[in-house]
Amino acid sequence: MALKDTNGKPLNGGRLVAALDVGTSKVACLIGRVDDHGGLVVKGMGHRVSRGVRGGVILDMDQASSAICAALDQAEQVAGQTIEDVIVNLSAGSPRSYILDATVPLNGSGVQQSHIDLALGKVSERIDLGKKTLVHIFPACYSLDGTLGVNEPLGMFGENLSVTLHAVVASSGPLRNLETCIQRAHLEVSRVVLSPYASGLATLVEDEKELGAACIDMGGGTTTLSLFVRGRMVHAEVLPMGGDEITQSIAAGLLTPINQAERLKILNGCAFYTKSDEAEFIEIPKLGNAEEGERTLIPRSVLTRAIEPHMQNLFGTIARRFKACGFEGSKANRVVLTGGASQLTGVRAYAENVLGKEVRLGRPIDVNGLPEAARAASFATLVGLLKYVIQAPLEVGEARIPRFSQTGEVGKWSRLSHWLRENF
């Protein structure tokens, strides 16, 4: 697929594209260059520990801007280039998905662009966002005379053309704070991409996106969900649960420093308790005694019992969200886990047991020149931001929707779950 810029126009060879992931645990930047064949090659990467960010929300402008500058400077030094704008992810603002439908008569004629624009115009009359911002809006599917699965209707014949759009909205305040923070780092925001969308683009293979799959990105401050079918994202949401909660719980329960709690989670933790944990002992440093070096032995079961309730809460919530949005049935059986917290021992098996679906662990794929560090699951969102330029279908822009406005109150749109149940 040819590369496009954020307005859908082809990108010229030699142009730089930069992605910025502002997360709770880290801030990371990737710089890619468009080659003469329309491909994208990574030229530089930088990442730093995040500061002033929690759950995707900017809490301290100065700290967050400083972390962004540090990650950007590192990426620019590696690439030997200076960038002016970035594609950035969004997890904050309580993003919500909506499915909107519209039908226009064709009277037996072939589908023309004017028919599609008319259908989009009908949809636009129902969009009223208030203090929210439209983050994404793109066709989920077209249908002719009730026949679903039409990817490109132009030139096809029928009596009625129906367009189903997927819109994602989020509160404007957190987005404005994010953009302001990035501008303080002397960058402009060329495009905002929802974090779960980017993670899905980075880790799902084409067959999964076509046949139907869910991507769960387990980050430090949030866990994001995205559903894909027929090659397009049809649902996304962000849960305020992440791996940092587990670390905090371990630190508080075992009275050990937070950095040691994170290390214990990674090296000795497991998503669920087993009887064998009682017989295995691990050594932990005590809180406030770093200079004295005081350490103590505990059964591994103390650690796993501290972790498992968080897994129960997280995947129980995800199971309920899947059911509520219609991701159920024999065709809704594929889940990909990614993100740093997905690397916890036993998490795949635990997810399969709770969700009742086939689960695999996913990492970023199919990007030329990607550094080894960026191939880790924790960089899925970052890599997906670059892949958005390559893979994402063209979204519906203001010029394509008459009377479209990004202000107003969210209206009563058709329920997503009905559409998903019909399509899975």
PDB file of C-alpha atoms in Angstrom, residues 70-196:
ATOM      1  CA  ALA A  70      14.972  13.908  25.769  1.00  0.00           C
ATOM      2  CA  ALA A  71      13.406  11.088  23.718  1.00  0.00           C
ATOM      3  CA  LEU A  72      13.184  13.339  20.659  1.00  0.00           C
ATOM      4  CA  ASP A  73      16.811  14.473  20.931  1.00  0.00           C
ATOM      5  CA  GLN A  74      18.007  10.878  21.140  1.00  0.00           C
ATOM      6  CA  ALA A  75      15.979   9.843  18.078  1.00  0.00           C
ATOM      7  CA  GLU A  76      17.186  12.858  16.081  1.00  0.00           C
ATOM      8  CA  GLN A  77      20.822  12.153  16.934  1.00  0.00           C
ATOM      9  CA  VAL A  78      20.518   8.538  15.786  1.00  0.00           C
ATOM     10  CA  ALA A  79      18.693   9.558  12.593  1.00  0.00           C
ATOM     11  CA  GLY A  80      20.957  12.531  11.927  1.00  0.00           C
ATOM     12  CA  GLN A  81      17.850  14.565  11.139  1.00  0.00           C
ATOM     13  CA  THR A  82      15.665  17.195  12.784  1.00  0.00           C
ATOM     14  CA  ILE A  83      11.905  16.746  12.830  1.00  0.00           C
ATOM     15  CA  GLU A  84       9.202  19.374  13.081  1.00  0.00           C
ATOM     16  CA  ASP A  85       6.014  17.398  13.658  1.00  0.00           C
ATOM     17  CA  VAL A  86       4.906  14.055  15.047  1.00  0.00           C
ATOM     18  CA  ILE A  87       2.062  11.569  14.991  1.00  0.00           C
ATOM     19  CA  VAL A  88       1.109  11.083  18.643  1.00  0.00           C
ATOM     20  CA  ASN A  89      -0.974   8.527  20.528  1.00  0.00           C
ATOM     21  CA  LEU A  90      -3.971   9.279  22.743  1.00  0.00           C
ATOM     22  CA  SER A  91      -5.120   7.188  25.709  1.00  0.00           C
ATOM     23  CA  ALA A  92      -6.680   9.911  27.841  1.00  0.00           C
ATOM     24  CA  GLY A  93     -10.050  11.601  27.549  1.00  0.00           C
ATOM     25  CA  SER A  94     -12.235   8.507  28.046  1.00  0.00           C
ATOM     26  CA  PRO A  95     -12.404   7.641  24.325  1.00  0.00           C
ATOM     27  CA  ARG A  96     -15.625   6.001  23.139  1.00  0.00           C
ATOM     28  CA  SER A  97     -16.596   4.201  19.936  1.00  0.00           C
ATOM     29  CA  TYR A  98     -19.828   4.685  18.027  1.00  0.00           C
ATOM     30  CA  ILE A  99     -21.236   3.045  14.917  1.00  0.00           C
ATOM     31  CA  LEU A 100     -23.362   5.239  12.632  1.00  0.00           C
ATOM     32  CA  ASP A 101     -25.402   4.138   9.608  1.00  0.00           C
ATOM     33  CA  ALA A 102     -26.874   5.940   6.618  1.00  0.00           C
ATOM     34  CA  THR A 103     -28.587   4.746   3.418  1.00  0.00           C
ATOM     35  CA  VAL A 104     -29.091   6.579   0.117  1.00  0.00           C
ATOM     36  CA  PRO A 105     -31.096   5.461  -2.951  1.00  0.00           C
ATOM     37  CA  LEU A 106     -29.260   4.634  -6.172  1.00  0.00           C
ATOM     38  CA  ASN A 107     -32.317   3.951  -8.343  1.00  0.00           C
ATOM     39  CA  GLY A 108     -30.421   1.283 -10.228  1.00  0.00           C
ATOM     40  CA  SER A 109     -27.500   3.514 -11.193  1.00  0.00           C
ATOM     41  CA  GLY A 110     -23.836   2.920 -10.472  1.00  0.00           C
ATOM     42  CA  VAL A 111     -22.379   4.201  -7.223  1.00  0.00           C
ATOM     43  CA  GLN A 112     -20.722   7.581  -7.665  1.00  0.00           C
ATOM     44  CA  GLN A 113     -18.704   9.672  -5.244  1.00  0.00           C
ATOM     45  CA  SER A 114     -21.717  11.955  -4.885  1.00  0.00           C
ATOM     46  CA  HIS A 115     -23.735   9.035  -3.456  1.00  0.00           C
ATOM     47  CA  ILE A 116     -21.047   8.321  -0.874  1.00  0.00           C
ATOM     48  CA  ASP A 117     -20.801  12.012   0.022  1.00  0.00           C
ATOM     49  CA  LEU A 118     -24.582  12.184   0.426  1.00  0.00           C
ATOM     50  CA  ALA A 119     -24.525   9.217   2.801  1.00  0.00           C
ATOM     51  CA  LEU A 120     -21.706  10.805   4.777  1.00  0.00           C
ATOM     52  CA  GLY A 121     -23.693  14.020   4.909  1.00  0.00           C
ATOM     53  CA  LYS A 122     -26.649  12.164   6.417  1.00  0.00           C
ATOM     54  CA  VAL A 123     -24.363  10.728   9.059  1.00  0.00           C
ATOM     55  CA  SER A 124     -22.903  14.150   9.817  1.00  0.00           C
ATOM     56  CA  GLU A 125     -26.325  15.468  10.757  1.00  0.00           C
ATOM     57  CA  ARG A 126     -26.268  13.091  13.727  1.00  0.00           C
ATOM     58  CA  ILE A 127     -22.810  14.098  14.973  1.00  0.00           C
ATOM     59  CA  ASP A 128     -22.884  16.643  17.771  1.00  0.00           C
ATOM     60  CA  LEU A 129     -19.837  16.520  20.009  1.00  0.00           C
ATOM     61  CA  GLY A 130     -20.060  19.276  22.619  1.00  0.00           C
ATOM     62  CA  LYS A 131     -16.840  19.400  24.632  1.00  0.00           C
ATOM     63  CA  LYS A 132     -15.521  16.271  22.964  1.00  0.00           C
ATOM     64  CA  THR A 133     -13.208  15.898  19.982  1.00  0.00           C
ATOM     65  CA  LEU A 134     -13.579  13.562  17.037  1.00  0.00           C
ATOM     66  CA  VAL A 135     -10.395  11.476  17.013  1.00  0.00           C
ATOM     67  CA  HIS A 136     -11.233   9.031  14.205  1.00  0.00           C
ATOM     68  CA  ILE A 137     -14.047   8.536  11.727  1.00  0.00           C
ATOM     69  CA  PHE A 138     -13.841   6.060   8.883  1.00  0.00           C
ATOM     70  CA  PRO A 139     -16.057   3.621   7.005  1.00  0.00           C
ATOM     71  CA  ALA A 140     -16.460   0.340   8.875  1.00  0.00           C
ATOM     72  CA  CYS A 141     -18.173  -1.210   5.859  1.00  0.00           C
ATOM     73  CA  TYR A 142     -20.377  -0.563   2.839  1.00  0.00           C
ATOM     74  CA  SER A 143     -23.356  -2.617   1.727  1.00  0.00           C
ATOM     75  CA  LEU A 144     -25.412  -2.715  -1.479  1.00  0.00           C
ATOM     76  CA  ASP A 145     -29.049  -3.784  -1.179  1.00  0.00           C
ATOM     77  CA  GLY A 146     -28.289  -5.441   2.149  1.00  0.00           C
ATOM     78  CA  THR A 147     -25.193  -7.302   0.943  1.00  0.00           C
ATOM     79  CA  LEU A 148     -22.427  -6.701   3.490  1.00  0.00           C
ATOM     80  CA  GLY A 149     -18.687  -6.705   2.990  1.00  0.00           C
ATOM     81  CA  VAL A 150     -18.380  -4.318   0.027  1.00  0.00           C
ATOM     82  CA  ASN A 151     -14.930  -2.749   0.333  1.00  0.00           C
ATOM     83  CA  GLU A 152     -15.051  -0.289  -2.570  1.00  0.00           C
ATOM     84  CA  PRO A 153     -18.560   0.483  -3.871  1.00  0.00           C
ATOM     85  CA  LEU A 154     -17.628   3.020  -6.566  1.00  0.00           C
ATOM     86  CA  GLY A 155     -18.960   1.880  -9.941  1.00  0.00           C
ATOM     87  CA  MET A 156     -21.089  -0.939  -8.510  1.00  0.00           C
ATOM     88  CA  PHE A 157     -24.838  -1.129  -9.199  1.00  0.00           C
ATOM     89  CA  GLY A 158     -27.825  -1.513  -6.913  1.00  0.00           C
ATOM     90  CA  GLU A 159     -30.933   0.155  -5.528  1.00  0.00           C
ATOM     91  CA  ASN A 160     -29.598   1.329  -2.148  1.00  0.00           C
ATOM     92  CA  LEU A 161     -26.143   2.103  -0.798  1.00  0.00           C
ATOM     93  CA  SER A 162     -25.587   1.866   2.959  1.00  0.00           C
ATOM     94  CA  VAL A 163     -22.536   3.229   4.737  1.00  0.00           C
ATOM     95  CA  THR A 164     -21.539   2.198   8.253  1.00  0.00           C
ATOM     96  CA  LEU A 165     -19.084   4.566   9.912  1.00  0.00           C
ATOM     97  CA  HIS A 166     -17.006   4.037  13.029  1.00  0.00           C
ATOM     98  CA  ALA A 167     -16.424   7.220  15.020  1.00  0.00           C
ATOM     99  CA  VAL A 168     -14.203   7.601  18.077  1.00  0.00           C
ATOM    100  CA  VAL A 169     -14.569  10.639  20.325  1.00  0.00           C
ATOM    101  CA  ALA A 170     -12.654  11.773  23.418  1.00  0.00           C
ATOM    102  CA  SER A 171     -12.809  14.634  25.894  1.00  0.00           C
ATOM    103  CA  SER A 172     -11.122  17.723  24.481  1.00  0.00           C
ATOM    104  CA  GLY A 173      -9.282  18.860  27.636  1.00  0.00           C
ATOM    105  CA  PRO A 174      -6.752  16.006  27.951  1.00  0.00           C
ATOM    106  CA  LEU A 175      -6.072  16.158  24.211  1.00  0.00           C
ATOM    107  CA  ARG A 176      -5.392  19.898  24.327  1.00  0.00           C
ATOM    108  CA  ASN A 177      -3.044  19.385  27.275  1.00  0.00           C
ATOM    109  CA  LEU A 178      -1.162  16.705  25.338  1.00  0.00           C
ATOM    110  CA  GLU A 179      -0.819  18.926  22.273  1.00  0.00           C
ATOM    111  CA  THR A 180       0.313  21.880  24.402  1.00  0.00           C
ATOM    112  CA  CYS A 181       2.908  19.705  26.103  1.00  0.00           C
ATOM    113  CA  ILE A 182       4.296  18.591  22.740  1.00  0.00           C
ATOM    114  CA  GLN A 183       4.352  22.173  21.453  1.00  0.00           C
ATOM    115  CA  ARG A 184       6.463  23.117  24.476  1.00  0.00           C
ATOM    116  CA  ALA A 185       8.991  20.644  23.093  1.00  0.00           C
ATOM    117  CA  HIS A 186       8.997  22.720  19.870  1.00  0.00           C
ATOM    118  CA  LEU A 187       7.000  20.174  17.887  1.00  0.00           C
ATOM    119  CA  GLU A 188       3.704  20.314  16.051  1.00  0.00           C
ATOM    120  CA  VAL A 189       1.154  17.497  16.144  1.00  0.00           C
ATOM    121  CA  SER A 190       0.435  16.292  12.605  1.00  0.00           C
ATOM    122  CA  ARG A 191      -2.042  13.592  13.660  1.00  0.00           C
ATOM    123  CA  VAL A 192      -3.528  12.104  16.814  1.00  0.00           C
ATOM    124  CA  VAL A 193      -4.056   8.329  16.720  1.00  0.00           C
ATOM    125  CA  LEU A 194      -5.888   6.394  19.404  1.00  0.00           C
ATOM    126  CA  SER A 195      -3.474   4.115  21.301  1.00  0.00           C
ATOM    127  CA  PRO A 196      -5.504   0.886  20.885  1.00  0.00           C
TER     128      PRO A 196
END
